[in-house]
Short mmCIF file of C-alpha atoms in Angstrom, two decimals:
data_model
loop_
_atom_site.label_atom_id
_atom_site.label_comp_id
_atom_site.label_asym_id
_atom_site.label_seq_id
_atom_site.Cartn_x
_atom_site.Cartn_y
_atom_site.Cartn_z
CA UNK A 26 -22.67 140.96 152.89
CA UNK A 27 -20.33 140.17 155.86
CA UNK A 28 -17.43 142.65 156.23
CA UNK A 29 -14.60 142.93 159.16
CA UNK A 30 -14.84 146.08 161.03
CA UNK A 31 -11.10 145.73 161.75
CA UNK A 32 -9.54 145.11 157.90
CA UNK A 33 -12.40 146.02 155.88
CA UNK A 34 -12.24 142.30 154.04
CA UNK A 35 -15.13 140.86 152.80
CA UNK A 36 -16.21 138.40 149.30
CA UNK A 37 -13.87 137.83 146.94
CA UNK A 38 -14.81 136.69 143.47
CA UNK A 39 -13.01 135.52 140.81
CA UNK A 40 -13.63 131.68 138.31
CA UNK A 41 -13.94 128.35 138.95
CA UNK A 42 -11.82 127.29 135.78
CA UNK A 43 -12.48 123.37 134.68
CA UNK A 44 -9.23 122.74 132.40
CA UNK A 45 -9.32 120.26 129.70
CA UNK A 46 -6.53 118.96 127.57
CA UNK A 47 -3.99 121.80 129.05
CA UNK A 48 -6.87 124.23 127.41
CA UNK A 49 -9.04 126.48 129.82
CA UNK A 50 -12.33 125.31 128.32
CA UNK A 51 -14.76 126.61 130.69
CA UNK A 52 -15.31 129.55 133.45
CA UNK A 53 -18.02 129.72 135.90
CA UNK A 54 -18.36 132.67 138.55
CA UNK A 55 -17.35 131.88 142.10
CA UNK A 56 -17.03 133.45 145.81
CA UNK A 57 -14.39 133.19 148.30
CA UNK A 58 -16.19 134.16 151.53
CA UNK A 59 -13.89 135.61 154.41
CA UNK A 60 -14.49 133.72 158.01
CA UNK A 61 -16.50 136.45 159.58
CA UNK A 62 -17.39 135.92 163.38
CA UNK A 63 -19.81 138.25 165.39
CA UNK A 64 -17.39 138.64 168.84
CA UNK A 65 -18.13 140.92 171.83
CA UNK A 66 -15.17 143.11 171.40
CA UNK A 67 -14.00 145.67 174.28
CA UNK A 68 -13.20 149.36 173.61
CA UNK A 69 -10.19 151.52 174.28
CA UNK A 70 -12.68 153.09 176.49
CA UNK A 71 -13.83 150.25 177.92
CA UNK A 72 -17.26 149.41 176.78
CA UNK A 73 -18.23 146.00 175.44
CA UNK A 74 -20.26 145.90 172.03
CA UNK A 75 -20.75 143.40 169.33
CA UNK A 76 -18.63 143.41 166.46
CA UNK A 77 -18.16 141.40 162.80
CA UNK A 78 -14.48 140.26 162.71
CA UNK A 79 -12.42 138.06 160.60
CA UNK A 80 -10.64 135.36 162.49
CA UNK A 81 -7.16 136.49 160.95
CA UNK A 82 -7.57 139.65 163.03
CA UNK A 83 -8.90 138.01 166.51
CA UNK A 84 -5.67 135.66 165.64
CA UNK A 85 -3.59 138.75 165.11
CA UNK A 86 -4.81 140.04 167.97
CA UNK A 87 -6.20 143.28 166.82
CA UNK A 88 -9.12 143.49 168.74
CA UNK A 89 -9.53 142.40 172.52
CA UNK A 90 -12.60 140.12 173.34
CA UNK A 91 -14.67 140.66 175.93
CA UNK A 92 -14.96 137.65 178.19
#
């Protein structure tokens, strides 16, 4: 399973609800996967290595990429 190294976000679940007549007649299991990307990211230190982040956080800034 994918997870950011930055926020720690990963698969959601939750149900994929199919209403009928205003009535909730049926639930079935789904996943909400977060956009994961594998980025070269560079260090405070400034080494390059690989890294699994969620595009909110390279959006946000959060981590630098290496170029």
């Amino acid at each position: 399973m994918a997870r950011c190294e930055v926020c720690d976000k990963g698969i959601q679940t939750g149900h994929r609800i199919s209403i009928t007549r205003s009535q909730v007649s049926r639930r079935a299991n789904r996943m909400w996967r977060s956009n994961i990307k594998k980025v070269q990211v560079v260090e405070k230190n400034g080494a390059v290595r690989r890294a699994k982040v969620c595009t909110r956080c390279l959006r946000a800034k959060k981590v630098t990429r290496a170029v």
